[in-house]
Short mmCIF file of C-alpha atoms in Angstrom, two decimals:
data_model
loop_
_atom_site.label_atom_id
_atom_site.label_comp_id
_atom_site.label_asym_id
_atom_site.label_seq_id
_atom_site.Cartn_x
_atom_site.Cartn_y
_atom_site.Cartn_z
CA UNK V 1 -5.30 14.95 23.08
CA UNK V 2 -5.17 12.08 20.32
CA UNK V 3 -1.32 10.96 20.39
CA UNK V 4 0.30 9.06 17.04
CA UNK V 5 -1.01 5.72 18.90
CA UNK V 6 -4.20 6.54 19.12
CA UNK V 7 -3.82 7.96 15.48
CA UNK V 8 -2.68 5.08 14.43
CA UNK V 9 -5.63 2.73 15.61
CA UNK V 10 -8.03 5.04 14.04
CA UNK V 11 -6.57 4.25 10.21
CA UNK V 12 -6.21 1.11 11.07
CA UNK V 13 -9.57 0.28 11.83
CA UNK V 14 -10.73 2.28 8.96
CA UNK V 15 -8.70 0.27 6.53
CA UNK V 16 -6.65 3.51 5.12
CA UNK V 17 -3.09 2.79 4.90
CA UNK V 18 -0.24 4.96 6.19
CA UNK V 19 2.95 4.60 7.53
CA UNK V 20 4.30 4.54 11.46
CA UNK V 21 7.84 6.46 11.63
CA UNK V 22 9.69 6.52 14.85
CA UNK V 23 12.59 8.40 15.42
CA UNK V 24 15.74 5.75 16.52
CA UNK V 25 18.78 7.23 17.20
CA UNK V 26 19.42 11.53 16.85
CA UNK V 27 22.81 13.23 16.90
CA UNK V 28 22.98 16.39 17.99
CA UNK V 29 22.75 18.77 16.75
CA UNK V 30 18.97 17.92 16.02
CA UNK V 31 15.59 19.22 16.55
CA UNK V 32 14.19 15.44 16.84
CA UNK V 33 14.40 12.72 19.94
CA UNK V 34 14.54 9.10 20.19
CA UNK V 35 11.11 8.28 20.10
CA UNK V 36 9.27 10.88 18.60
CA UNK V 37 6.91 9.65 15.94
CA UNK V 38 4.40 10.37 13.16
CA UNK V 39 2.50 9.10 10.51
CA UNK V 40 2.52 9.61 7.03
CA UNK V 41 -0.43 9.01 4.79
CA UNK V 42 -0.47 7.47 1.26
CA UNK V 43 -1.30 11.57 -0.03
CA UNK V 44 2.02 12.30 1.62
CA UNK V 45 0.53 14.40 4.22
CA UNK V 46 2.65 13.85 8.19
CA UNK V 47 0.72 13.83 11.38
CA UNK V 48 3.38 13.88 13.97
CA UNK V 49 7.06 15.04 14.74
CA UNK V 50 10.05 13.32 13.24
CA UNK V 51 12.44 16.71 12.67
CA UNK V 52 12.52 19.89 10.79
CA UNK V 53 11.28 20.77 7.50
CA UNK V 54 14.26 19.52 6.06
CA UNK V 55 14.16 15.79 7.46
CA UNK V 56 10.13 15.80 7.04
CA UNK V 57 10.96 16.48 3.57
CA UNK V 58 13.11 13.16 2.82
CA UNK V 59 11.07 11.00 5.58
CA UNK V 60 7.79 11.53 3.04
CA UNK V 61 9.43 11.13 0.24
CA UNK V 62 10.79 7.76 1.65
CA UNK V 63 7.96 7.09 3.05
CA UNK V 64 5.93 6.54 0.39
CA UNK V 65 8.29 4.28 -1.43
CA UNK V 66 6.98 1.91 1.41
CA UNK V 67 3.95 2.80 0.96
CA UNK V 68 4.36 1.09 -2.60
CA UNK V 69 6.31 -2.09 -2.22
CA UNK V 70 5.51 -2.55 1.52
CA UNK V 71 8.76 -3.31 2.80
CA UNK V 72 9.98 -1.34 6.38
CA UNK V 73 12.96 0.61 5.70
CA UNK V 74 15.84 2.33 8.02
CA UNK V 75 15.94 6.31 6.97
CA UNK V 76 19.24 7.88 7.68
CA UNK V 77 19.45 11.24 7.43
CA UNK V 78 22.97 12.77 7.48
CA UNK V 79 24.41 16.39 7.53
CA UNK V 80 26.01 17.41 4.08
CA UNK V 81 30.03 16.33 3.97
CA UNK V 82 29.06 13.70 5.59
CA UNK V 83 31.72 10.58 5.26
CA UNK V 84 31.02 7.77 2.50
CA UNK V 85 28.37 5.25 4.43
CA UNK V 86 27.26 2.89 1.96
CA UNK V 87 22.96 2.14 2.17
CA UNK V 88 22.89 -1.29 3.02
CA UNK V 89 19.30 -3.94 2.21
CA UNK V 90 16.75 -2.65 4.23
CA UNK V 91 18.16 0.84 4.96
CA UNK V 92 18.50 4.35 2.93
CA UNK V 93 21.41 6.80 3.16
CA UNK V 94 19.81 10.81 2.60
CA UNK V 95 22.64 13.50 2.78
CA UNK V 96 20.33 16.85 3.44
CA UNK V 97 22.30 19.73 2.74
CA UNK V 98 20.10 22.41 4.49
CA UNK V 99 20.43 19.97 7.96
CA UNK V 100 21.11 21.85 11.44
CA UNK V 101 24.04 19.45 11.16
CA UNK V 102 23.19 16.42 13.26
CA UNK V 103 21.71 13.23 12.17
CA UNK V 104 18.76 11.06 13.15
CA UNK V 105 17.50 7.38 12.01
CA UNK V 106 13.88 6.76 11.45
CA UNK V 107 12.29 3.40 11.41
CA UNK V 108 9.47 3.53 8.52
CA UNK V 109 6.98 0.75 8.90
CA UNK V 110 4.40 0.68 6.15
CA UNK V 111 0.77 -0.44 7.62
CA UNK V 112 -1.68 -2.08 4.97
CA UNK V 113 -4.96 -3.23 5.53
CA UNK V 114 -5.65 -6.96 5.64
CA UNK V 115 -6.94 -7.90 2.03
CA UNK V 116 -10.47 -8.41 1.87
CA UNK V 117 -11.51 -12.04 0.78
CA UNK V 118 -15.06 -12.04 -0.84
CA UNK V 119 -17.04 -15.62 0.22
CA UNK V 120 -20.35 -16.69 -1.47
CA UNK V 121 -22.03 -19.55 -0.41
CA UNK V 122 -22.65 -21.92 2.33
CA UNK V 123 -21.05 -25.28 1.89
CA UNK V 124 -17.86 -26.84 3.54
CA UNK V 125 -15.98 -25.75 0.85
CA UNK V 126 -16.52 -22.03 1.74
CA UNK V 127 -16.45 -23.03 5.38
CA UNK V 128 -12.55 -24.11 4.84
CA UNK V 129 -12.15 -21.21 2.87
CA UNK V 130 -13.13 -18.90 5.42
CA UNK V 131 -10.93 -20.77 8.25
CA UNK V 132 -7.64 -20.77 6.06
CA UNK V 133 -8.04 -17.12 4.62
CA UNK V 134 -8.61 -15.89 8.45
CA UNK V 135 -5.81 -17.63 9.05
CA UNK V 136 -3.63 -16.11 6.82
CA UNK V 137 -4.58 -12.46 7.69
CA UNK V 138 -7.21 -11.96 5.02
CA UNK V 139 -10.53 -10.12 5.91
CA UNK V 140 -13.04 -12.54 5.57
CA UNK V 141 -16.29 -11.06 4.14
CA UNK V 142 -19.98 -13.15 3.26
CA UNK V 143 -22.23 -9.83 2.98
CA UNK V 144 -22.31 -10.36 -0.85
CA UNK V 145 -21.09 -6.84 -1.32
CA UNK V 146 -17.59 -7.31 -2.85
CA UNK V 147 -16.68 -3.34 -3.37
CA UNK V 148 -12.95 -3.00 -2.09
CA UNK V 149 -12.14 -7.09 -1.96
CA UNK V 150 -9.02 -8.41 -3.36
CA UNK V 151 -10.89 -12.03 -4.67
CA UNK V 152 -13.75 -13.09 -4.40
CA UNK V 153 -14.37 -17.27 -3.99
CA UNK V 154 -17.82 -18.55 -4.84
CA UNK V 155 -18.72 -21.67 -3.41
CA UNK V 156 -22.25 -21.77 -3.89
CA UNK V 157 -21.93 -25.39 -5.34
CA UNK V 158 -25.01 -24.61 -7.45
CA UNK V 159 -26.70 -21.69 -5.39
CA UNK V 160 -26.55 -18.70 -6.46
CA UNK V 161 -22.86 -18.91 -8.37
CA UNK V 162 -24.25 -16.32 -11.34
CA UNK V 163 -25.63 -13.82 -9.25
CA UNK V 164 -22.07 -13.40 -6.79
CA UNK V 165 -19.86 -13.64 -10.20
CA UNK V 166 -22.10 -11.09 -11.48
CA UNK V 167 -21.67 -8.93 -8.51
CA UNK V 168 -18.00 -9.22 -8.44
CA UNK V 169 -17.61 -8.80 -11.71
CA UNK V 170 -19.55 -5.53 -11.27
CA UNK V 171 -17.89 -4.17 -8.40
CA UNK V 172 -14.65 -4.24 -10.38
CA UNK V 173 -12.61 -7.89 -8.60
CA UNK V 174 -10.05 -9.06 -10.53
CA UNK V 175 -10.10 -12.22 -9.27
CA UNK V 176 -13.32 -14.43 -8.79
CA UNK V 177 -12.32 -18.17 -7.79
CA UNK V 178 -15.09 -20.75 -8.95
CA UNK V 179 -15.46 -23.56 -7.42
CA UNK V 180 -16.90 -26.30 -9.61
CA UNK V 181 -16.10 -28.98 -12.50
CA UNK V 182 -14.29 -27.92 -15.58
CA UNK V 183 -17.63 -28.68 -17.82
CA UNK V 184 -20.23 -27.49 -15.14
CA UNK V 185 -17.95 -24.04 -14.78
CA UNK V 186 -17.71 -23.81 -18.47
CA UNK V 187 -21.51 -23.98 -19.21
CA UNK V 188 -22.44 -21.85 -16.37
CA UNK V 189 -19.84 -18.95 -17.45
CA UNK V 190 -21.02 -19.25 -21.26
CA UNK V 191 -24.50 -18.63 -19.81
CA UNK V 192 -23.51 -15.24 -18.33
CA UNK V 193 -22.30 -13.89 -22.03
CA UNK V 194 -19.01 -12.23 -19.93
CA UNK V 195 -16.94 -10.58 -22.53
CA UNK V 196 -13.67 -11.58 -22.77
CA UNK V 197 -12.20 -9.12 -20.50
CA UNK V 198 -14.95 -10.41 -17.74
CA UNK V 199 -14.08 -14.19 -18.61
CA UNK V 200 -10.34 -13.63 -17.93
CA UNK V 201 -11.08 -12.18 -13.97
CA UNK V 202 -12.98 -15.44 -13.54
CA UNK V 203 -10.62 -18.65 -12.21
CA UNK V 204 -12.23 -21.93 -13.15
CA UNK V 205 -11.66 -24.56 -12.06
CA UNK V 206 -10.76 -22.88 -8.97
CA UNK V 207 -7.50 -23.38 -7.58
CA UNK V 208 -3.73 -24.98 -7.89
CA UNK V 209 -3.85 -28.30 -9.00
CA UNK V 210 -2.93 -30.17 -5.96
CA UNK V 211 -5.43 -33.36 -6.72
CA UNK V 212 -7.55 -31.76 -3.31
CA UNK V 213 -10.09 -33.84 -2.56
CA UNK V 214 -10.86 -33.21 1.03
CA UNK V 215 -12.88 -29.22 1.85
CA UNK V 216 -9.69 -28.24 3.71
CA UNK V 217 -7.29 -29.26 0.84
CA UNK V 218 -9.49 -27.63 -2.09
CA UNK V 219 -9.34 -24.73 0.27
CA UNK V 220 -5.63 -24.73 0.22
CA UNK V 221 -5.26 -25.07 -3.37
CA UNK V 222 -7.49 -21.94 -3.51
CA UNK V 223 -6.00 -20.03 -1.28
CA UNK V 224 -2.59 -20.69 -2.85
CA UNK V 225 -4.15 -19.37 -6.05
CA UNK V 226 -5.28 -16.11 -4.47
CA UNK V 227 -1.93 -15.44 -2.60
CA UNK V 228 0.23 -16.19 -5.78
CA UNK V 229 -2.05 -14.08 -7.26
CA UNK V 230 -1.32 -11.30 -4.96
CA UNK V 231 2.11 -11.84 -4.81
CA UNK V 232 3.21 -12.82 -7.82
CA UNK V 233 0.86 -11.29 -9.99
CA UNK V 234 0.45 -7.90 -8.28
CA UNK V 235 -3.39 -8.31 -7.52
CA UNK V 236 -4.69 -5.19 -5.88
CA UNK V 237 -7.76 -4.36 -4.49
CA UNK V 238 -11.24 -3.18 -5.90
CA UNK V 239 -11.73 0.10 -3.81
CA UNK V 240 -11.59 2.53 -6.95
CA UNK V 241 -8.85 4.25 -8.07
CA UNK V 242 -5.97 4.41 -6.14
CA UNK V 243 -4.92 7.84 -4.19
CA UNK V 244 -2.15 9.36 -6.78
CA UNK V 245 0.76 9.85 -5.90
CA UNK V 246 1.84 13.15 -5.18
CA UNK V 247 4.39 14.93 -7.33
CA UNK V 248 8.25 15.28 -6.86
CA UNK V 249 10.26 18.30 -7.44
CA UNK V 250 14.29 19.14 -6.87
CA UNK V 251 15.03 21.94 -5.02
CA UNK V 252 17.35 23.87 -7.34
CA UNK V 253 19.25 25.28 -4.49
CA UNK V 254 20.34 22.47 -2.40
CA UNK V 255 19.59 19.27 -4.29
CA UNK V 256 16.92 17.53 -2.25
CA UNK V 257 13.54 15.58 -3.26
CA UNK V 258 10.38 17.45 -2.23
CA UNK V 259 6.78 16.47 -2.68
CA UNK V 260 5.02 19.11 -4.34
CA UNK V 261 1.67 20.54 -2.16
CA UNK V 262 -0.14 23.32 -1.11
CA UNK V 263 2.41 24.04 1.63
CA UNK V 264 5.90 23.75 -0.51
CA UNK V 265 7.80 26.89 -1.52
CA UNK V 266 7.07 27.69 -4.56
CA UNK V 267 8.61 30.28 -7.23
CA UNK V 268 7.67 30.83 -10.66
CA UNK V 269 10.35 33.02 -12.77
CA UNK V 270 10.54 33.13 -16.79
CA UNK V 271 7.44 30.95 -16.82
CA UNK V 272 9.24 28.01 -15.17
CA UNK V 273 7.80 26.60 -11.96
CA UNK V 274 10.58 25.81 -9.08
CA UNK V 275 9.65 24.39 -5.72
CA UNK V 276 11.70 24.60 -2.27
CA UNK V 277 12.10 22.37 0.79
CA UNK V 278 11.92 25.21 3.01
CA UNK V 279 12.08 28.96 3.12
CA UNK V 280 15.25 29.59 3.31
CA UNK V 281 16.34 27.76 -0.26
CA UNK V 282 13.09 30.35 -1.47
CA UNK V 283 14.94 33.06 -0.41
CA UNK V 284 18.39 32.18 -1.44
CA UNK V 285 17.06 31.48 -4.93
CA UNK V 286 15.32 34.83 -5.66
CA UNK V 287 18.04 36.76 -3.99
CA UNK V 288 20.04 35.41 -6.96
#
């Protein structure tokens, strides 16, 4: 039987992200226990147990905020007329109205994969490269094909630089660090005929201006690039187009967020579409 651990490893290793929710603390009346756990994929879709319908509902919806900015984040989920209790940085208040009438906490912990940092060439340059970007959690890869990287640094010092910008730029990076002189960059990139749009991926001279002279330093200087890049800049990978998010509804009877799927309640009634977070707010709204 493959538990939410061993669930867990498996996206991991296959570089899909998701995210890890563990039930903390449950009040009774509750269906969910400390400890119980699932995962919720960037689709929306929950493997696992972290409450009824209700709760599930709210813990997806939350969940893929997380998802999107990659911060963890504290779930409470409260019984309706519950007391005032202010969310607080890191944590998210959600009153459910169709609750059983306890309340749980669930600690959501988004899990990314490591960016991928594309490496061409074989020089001390991209030797330091490879060192630092391991060292700050980046996937290090020198297979040449750049599909799904984050940057790509080409440190070819003369051997083959055209041929790994080209297949960057092909495979869609929107970063591609050159290493080399402002003049010898400048005549090797006009040589390429890169449209504009092309030209403006490409980073050359590579690097913050540090005044690096030693492998390791230009390596920092690089790296620095690529990480402001990421963070700053909002630098995402190449893998194709991103999953979309799925759509929201509000349940008309009792107020909540629900992500729209196969699976929601669904009613249609003078031509206007109204989803449900569970069966019983279906009911109640075509009884009426």
């Amino acid at each position: 039987m493959t538990t939410i651990a061993d669930r867990a490893r498996e996206l991991t290793v296959s570089r899909e992200p998701f995210v890890h929710a563990t039930v903390v603390r449950a009040q009774e009346p509750t269906s969910a226990q400390p400890g119980d756990a699932a995962v919720i994929l960037s689709d929306g879709s929950i493997e696992g147990f972290v409450g009824g319908v209700c709760a599930e509902s709210s813990v997806r919806t939350a969940a893929l905020d997380t998802l999107r900015d990659g911060a963890t984040l504290l779930l409470r989920v409260l019984p309706d007329g519950t007391g005032t209790f202010p969310e607080t940085p890191g944590a998210r208040v959600v009153v459910n109205p169709c609750h059983s009438g306890g309340a749980i906490e669930i600690f959501l912990r988004p899990v990314l994969p490591a960016p991928v940092l594309g490496l061409a060439g074989s020089t001390p340059i991209s030797a330091a490269v490879a060192t630092l970007a391991a060292f700050l959690d980046f996937e290090v890869s020198v297979s040449g094909d750049y599909a799904g990287a984050t940057a790509v640094v080409v440190a070819g010092l003369g051997k083959g630089e055209q041929d790994a910008i080209r297949a960057a730029l092909d495979a869609g990076v929107g970063f591609i660090a050159l290493v080399a002189s402002r003049k010898r960059g400048a005549v090797l990139l006009d040589e390429l005929e890169l449209t504009d749009a092309e030209r403006a991926r490409i980073h050359s001279p590579a690097g913050v201006d540090i005044g690096a002279c030693s492998p390791q330093e230009i390596a920092l200087s690089i790296m620095g690039e690529v990480v402001r890049a990421i963070r700053v800049d909002g630098l995402a990978p190449s893998s194709g187009a991103p999953v979309a998010r799925p759509q929201q509804a509000v349940d008309p009877v009792c107020g909540m967020t629900v992500l729209v799927g196969p699976e929601t309640p669904h009613a249609r009634v003078d031509e206007q579409d109204s989803w449900f977070c569970c069966a019983g707010c279906l009911a109640s709204f075509t009884a009426a």
